[in-house]
mmCIF file with all atom_site columns, C-alpha atoms in Angstrom:
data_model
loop_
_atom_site.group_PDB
_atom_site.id
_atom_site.type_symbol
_atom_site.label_atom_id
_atom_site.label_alt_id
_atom_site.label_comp_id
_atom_site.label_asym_id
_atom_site.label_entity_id
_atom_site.label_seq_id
_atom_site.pdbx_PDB_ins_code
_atom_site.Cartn_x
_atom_site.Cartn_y
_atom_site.Cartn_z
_atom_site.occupancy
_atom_site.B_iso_or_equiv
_atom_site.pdbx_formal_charge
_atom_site.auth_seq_id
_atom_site.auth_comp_id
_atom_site.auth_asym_id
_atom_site.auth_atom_id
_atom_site.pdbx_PDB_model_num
ATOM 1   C CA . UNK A 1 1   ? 44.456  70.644 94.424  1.00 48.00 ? 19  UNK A CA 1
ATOM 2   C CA . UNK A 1 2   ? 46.810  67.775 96.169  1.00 52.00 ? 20  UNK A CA 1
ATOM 3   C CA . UNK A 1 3   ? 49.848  69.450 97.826  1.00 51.00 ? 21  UNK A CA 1
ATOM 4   C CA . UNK A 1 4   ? 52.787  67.417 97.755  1.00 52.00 ? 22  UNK A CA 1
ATOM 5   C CA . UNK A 1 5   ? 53.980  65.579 100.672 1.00 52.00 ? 23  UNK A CA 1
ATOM 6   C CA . UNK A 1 6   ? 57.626  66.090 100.262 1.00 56.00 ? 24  UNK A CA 1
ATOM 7   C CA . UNK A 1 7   ? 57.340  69.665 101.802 1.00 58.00 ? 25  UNK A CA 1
ATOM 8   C CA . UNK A 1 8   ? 55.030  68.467 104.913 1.00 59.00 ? 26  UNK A CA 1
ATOM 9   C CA . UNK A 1 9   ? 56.273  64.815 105.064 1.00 61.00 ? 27  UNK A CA 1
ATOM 10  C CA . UNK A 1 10  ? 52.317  64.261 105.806 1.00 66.00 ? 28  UNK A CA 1
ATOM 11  C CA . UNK A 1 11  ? 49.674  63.218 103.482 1.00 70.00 ? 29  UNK A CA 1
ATOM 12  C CA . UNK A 1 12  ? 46.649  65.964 102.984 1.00 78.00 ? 30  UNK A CA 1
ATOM 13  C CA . UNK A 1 13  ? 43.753  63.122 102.940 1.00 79.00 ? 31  UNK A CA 1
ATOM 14  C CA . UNK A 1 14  ? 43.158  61.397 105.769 1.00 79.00 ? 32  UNK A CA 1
ATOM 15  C CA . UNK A 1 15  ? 42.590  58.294 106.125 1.00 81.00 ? 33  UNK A CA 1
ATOM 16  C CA . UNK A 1 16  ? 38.781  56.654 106.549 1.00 81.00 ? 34  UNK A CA 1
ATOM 17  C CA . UNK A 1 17  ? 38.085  55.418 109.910 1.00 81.00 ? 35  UNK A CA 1
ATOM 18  C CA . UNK A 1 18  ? 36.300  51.977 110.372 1.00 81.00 ? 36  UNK A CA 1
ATOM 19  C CA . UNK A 1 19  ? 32.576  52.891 111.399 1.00 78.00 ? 37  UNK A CA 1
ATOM 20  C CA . UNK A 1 20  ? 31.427  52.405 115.195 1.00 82.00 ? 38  UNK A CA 1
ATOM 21  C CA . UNK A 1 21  ? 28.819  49.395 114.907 1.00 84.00 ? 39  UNK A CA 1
ATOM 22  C CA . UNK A 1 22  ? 26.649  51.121 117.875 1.00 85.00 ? 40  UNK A CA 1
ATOM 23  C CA . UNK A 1 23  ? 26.121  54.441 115.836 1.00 88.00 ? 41  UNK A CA 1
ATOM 24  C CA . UNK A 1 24  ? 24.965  51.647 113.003 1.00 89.00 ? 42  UNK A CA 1
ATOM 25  C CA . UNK A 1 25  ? 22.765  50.028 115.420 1.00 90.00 ? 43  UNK A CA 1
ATOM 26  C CA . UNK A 1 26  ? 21.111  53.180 117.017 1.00 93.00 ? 44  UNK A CA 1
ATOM 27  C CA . UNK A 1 27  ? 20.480  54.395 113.368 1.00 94.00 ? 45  UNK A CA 1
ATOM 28  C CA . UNK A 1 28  ? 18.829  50.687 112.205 1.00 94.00 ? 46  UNK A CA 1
ATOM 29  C CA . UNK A 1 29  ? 16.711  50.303 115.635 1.00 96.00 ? 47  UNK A CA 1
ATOM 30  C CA . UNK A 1 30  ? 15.316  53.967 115.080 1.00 96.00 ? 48  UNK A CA 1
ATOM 31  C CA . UNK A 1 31  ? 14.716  53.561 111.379 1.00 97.00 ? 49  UNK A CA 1
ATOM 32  C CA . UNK A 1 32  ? 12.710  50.326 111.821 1.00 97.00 ? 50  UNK A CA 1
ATOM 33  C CA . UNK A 1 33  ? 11.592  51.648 114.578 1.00 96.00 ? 51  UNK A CA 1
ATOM 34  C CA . UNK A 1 34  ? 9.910   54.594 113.338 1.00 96.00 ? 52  UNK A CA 1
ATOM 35  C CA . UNK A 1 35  ? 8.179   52.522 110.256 1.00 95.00 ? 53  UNK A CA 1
ATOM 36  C CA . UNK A 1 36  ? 6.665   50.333 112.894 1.00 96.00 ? 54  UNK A CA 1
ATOM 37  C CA . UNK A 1 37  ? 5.047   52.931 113.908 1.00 94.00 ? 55  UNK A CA 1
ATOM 38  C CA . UNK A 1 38  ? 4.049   54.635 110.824 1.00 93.00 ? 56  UNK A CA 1
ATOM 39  C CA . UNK A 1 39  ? 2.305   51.510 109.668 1.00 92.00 ? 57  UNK A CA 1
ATOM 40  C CA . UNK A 1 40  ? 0.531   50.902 112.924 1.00 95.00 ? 58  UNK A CA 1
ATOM 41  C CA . UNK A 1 41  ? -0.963  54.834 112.744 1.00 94.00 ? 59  UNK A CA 1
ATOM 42  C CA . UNK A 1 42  ? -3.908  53.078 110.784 1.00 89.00 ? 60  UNK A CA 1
ATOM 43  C CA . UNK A 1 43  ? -4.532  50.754 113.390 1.00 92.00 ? 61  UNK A CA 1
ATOM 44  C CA . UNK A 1 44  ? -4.678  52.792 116.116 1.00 93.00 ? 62  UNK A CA 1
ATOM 45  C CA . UNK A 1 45  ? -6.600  55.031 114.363 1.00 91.00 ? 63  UNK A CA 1
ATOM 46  C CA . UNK A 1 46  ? -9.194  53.045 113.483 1.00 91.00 ? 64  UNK A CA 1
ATOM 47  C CA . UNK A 1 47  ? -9.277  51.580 117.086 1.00 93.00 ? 65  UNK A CA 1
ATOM 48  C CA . UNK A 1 48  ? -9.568  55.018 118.442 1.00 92.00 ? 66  UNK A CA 1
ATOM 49  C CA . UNK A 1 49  ? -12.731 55.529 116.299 1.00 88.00 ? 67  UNK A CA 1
ATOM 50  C CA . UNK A 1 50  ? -13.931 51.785 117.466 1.00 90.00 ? 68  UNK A CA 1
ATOM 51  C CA . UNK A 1 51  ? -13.599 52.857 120.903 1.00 92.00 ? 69  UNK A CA 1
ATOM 52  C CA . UNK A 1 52  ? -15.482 56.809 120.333 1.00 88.00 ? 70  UNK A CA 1
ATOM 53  C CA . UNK A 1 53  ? -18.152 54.769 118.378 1.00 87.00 ? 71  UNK A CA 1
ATOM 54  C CA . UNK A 1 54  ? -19.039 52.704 121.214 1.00 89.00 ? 72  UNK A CA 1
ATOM 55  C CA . UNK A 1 55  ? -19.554 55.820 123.528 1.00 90.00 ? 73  UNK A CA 1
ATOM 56  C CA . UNK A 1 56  ? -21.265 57.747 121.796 1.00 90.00 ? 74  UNK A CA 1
ATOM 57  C CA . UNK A 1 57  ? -23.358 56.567 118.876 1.00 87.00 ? 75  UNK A CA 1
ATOM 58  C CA . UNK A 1 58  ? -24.988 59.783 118.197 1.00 91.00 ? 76  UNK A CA 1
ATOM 59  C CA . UNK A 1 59  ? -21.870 61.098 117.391 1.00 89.00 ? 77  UNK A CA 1
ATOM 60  C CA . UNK A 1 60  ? -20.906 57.978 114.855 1.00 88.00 ? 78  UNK A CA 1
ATOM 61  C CA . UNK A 1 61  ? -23.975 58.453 113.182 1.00 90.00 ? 79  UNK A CA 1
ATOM 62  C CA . UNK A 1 62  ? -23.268 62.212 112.353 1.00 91.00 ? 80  UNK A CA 1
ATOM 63  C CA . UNK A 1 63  ? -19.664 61.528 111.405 1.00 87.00 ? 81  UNK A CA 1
ATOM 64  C CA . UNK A 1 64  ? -20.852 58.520 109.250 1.00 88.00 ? 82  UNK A CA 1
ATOM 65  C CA . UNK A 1 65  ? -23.611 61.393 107.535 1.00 92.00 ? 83  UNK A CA 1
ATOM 66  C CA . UNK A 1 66  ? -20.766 63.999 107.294 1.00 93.00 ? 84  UNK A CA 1
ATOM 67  C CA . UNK A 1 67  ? -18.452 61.653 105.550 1.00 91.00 ? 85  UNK A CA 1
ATOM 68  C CA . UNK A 1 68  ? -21.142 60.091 103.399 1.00 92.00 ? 86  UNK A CA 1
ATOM 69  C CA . UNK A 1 69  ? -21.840 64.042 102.190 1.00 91.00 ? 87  UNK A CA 1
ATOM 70  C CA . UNK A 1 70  ? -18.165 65.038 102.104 1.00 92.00 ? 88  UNK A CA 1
ATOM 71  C CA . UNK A 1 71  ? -17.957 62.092 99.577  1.00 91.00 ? 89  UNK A CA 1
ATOM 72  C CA . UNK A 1 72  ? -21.401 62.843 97.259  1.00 89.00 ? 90  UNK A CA 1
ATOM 73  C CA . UNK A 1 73  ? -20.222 66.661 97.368  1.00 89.00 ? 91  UNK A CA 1
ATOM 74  C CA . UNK A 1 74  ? -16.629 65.453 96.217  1.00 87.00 ? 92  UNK A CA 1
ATOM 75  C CA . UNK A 1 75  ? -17.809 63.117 93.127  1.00 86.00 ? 93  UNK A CA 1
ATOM 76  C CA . UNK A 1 76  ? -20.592 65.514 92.282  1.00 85.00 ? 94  UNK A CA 1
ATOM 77  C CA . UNK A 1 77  ? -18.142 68.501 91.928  1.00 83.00 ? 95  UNK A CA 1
ATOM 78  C CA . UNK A 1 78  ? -15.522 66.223 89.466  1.00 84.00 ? 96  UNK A CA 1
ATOM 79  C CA . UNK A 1 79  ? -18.554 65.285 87.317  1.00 84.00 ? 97  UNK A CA 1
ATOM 80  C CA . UNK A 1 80  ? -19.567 68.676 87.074  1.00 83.00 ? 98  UNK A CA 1
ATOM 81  C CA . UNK A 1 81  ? -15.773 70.122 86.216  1.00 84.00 ? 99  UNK A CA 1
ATOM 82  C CA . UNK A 1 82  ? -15.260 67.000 83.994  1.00 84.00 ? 100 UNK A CA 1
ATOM 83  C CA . UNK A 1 83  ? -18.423 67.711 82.298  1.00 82.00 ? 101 UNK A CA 1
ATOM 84  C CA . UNK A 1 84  ? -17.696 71.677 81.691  1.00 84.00 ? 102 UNK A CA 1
ATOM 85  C CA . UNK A 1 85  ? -13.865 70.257 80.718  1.00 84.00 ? 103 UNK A CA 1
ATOM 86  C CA . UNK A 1 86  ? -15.718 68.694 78.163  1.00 83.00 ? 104 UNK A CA 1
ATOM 87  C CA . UNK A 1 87  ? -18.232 71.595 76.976  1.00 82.00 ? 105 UNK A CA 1
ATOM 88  C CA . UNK A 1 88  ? -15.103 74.103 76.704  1.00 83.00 ? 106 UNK A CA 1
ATOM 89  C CA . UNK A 1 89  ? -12.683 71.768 74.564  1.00 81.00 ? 107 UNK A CA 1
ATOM 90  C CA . UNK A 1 90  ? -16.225 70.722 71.737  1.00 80.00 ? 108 UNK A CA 1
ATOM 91  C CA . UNK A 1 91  ? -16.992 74.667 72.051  1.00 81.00 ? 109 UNK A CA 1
ATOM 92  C CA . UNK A 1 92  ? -13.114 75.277 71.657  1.00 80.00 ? 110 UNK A CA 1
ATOM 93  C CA . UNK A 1 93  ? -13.425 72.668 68.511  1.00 76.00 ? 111 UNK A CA 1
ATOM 94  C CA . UNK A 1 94  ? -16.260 74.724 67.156  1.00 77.00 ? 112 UNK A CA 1
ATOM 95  C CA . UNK A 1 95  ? -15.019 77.504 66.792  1.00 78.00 ? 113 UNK A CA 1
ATOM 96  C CA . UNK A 1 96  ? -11.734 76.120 65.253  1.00 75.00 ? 114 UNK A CA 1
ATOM 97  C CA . UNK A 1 97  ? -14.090 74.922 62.492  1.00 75.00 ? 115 UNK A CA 1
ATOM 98  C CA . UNK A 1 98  ? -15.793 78.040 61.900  1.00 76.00 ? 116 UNK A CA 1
ATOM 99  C CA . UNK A 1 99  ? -12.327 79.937 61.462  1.00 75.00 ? 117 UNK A CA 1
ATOM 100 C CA . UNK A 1 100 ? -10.938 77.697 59.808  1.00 75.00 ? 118 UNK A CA 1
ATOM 101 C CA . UNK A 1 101 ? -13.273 75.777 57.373  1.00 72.00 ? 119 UNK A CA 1
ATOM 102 C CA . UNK A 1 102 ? -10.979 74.439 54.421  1.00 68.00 ? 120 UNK A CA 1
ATOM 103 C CA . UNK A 1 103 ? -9.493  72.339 56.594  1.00 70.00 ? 121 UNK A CA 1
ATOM 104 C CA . UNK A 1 104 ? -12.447 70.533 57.167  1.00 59.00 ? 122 UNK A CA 1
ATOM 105 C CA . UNK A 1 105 ? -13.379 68.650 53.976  1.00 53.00 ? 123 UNK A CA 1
ATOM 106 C CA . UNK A 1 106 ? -16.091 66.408 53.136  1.00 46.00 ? 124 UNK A CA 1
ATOM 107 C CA . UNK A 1 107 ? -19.626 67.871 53.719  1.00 48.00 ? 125 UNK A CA 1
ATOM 108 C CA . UNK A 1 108 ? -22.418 65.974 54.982  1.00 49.00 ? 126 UNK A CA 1
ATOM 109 C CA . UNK A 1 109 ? -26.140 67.598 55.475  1.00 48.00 ? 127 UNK A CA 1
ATOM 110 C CA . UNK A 1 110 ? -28.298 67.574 59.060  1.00 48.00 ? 128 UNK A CA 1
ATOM 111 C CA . UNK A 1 111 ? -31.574 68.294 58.821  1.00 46.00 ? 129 UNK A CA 1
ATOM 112 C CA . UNK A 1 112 ? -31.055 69.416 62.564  1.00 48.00 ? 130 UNK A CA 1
ATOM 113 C CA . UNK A 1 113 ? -27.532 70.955 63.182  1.00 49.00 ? 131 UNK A CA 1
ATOM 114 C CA . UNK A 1 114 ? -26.637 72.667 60.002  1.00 50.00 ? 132 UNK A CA 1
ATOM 115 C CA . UNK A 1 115 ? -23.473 70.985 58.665  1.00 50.00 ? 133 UNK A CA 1
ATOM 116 C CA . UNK A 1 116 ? -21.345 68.509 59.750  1.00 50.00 ? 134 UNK A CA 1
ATOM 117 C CA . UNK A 1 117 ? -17.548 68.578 58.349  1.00 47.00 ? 135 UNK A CA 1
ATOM 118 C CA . UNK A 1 118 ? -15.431 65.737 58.694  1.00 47.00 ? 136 UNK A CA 1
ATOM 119 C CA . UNK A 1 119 ? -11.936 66.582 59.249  1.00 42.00 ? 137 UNK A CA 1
ATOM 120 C CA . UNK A 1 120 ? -9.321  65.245 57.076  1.00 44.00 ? 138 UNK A CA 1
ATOM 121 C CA . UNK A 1 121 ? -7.108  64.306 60.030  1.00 46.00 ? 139 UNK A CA 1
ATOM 122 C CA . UNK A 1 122 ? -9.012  61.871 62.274  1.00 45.00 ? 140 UNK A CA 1
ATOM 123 C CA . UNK A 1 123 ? -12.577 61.057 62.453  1.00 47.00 ? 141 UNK A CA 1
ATOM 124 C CA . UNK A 1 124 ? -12.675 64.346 64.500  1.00 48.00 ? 142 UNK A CA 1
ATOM 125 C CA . UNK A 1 125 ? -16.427 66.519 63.617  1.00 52.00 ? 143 UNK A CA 1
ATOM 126 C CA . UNK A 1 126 ? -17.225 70.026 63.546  1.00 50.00 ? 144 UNK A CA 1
ATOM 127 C CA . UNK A 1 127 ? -20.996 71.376 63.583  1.00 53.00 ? 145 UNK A CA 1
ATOM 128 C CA . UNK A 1 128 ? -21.638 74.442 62.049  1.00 50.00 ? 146 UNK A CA 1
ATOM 129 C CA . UNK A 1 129 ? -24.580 76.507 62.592  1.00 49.00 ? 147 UNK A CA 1
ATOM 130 C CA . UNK A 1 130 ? -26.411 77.242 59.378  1.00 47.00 ? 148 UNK A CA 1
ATOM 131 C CA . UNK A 1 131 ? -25.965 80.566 57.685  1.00 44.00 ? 149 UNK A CA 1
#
């Protein structure tokens, strides 16, 4: 709410002050400052390793194994959930079939998996065990 200045004879915003160029300053040379140094983290890091390796190659040689497993153990474990992601949703599709069987329409014989619907929406498939 703005109270009227005829009662107070003073104005109830103040008005802005001009900005101190050092404060601006400080602020820019410790912003830029502090992104130099997050982009040179790499570096360092890597030179840090550099320097370890060349002391003590036993040591690189065990890191360079546990990284090379850490990396097998993390693809390997994807594939495998990818793979079972896979195996739930077809099992998931299945049974969807099974329930629900006139919405599947065209029938088409396998000597090996029963039948086969085709689904009217999509080329999407359904096998049903034989009865």
């Amino acid at each position: 709410a703005v109270v009227s200045t005829q009662s107070t004879g003073t104005s109830c915003f103040h008005e802005p002050a001009v900005t101190d160029l050092s404060v601006t300053a400080y602020h820019l040379a410790l912003t830029s400052g502090l992104l130099v140094l997050s982009v040179t983290q790499v570096f360092f890091l890597r030179f840090r390793h550099a320097v370890c390796d060349s002391f003590y190659p036993v040591r690189r040689k065990k890191r360079a194994e546990y990284l090379h497993t850490k990396i097998l153990k993390a693809r390997t474990y994807k594939l495998k959930h990818a793979a079972e992601e896979v195996f739930t949703r077809v099992s998931e599709r299945n049974k969807l079939c099974r329930m629900f069987p006139w919405l599947y329409k065209q029938v088409v014989s396998s000597a090996r998996a029963g039948r086969i619907y085709k689904s009217v929406i999509g080329a999407r498939r359904c096998i049903v065990k034989p009865v």
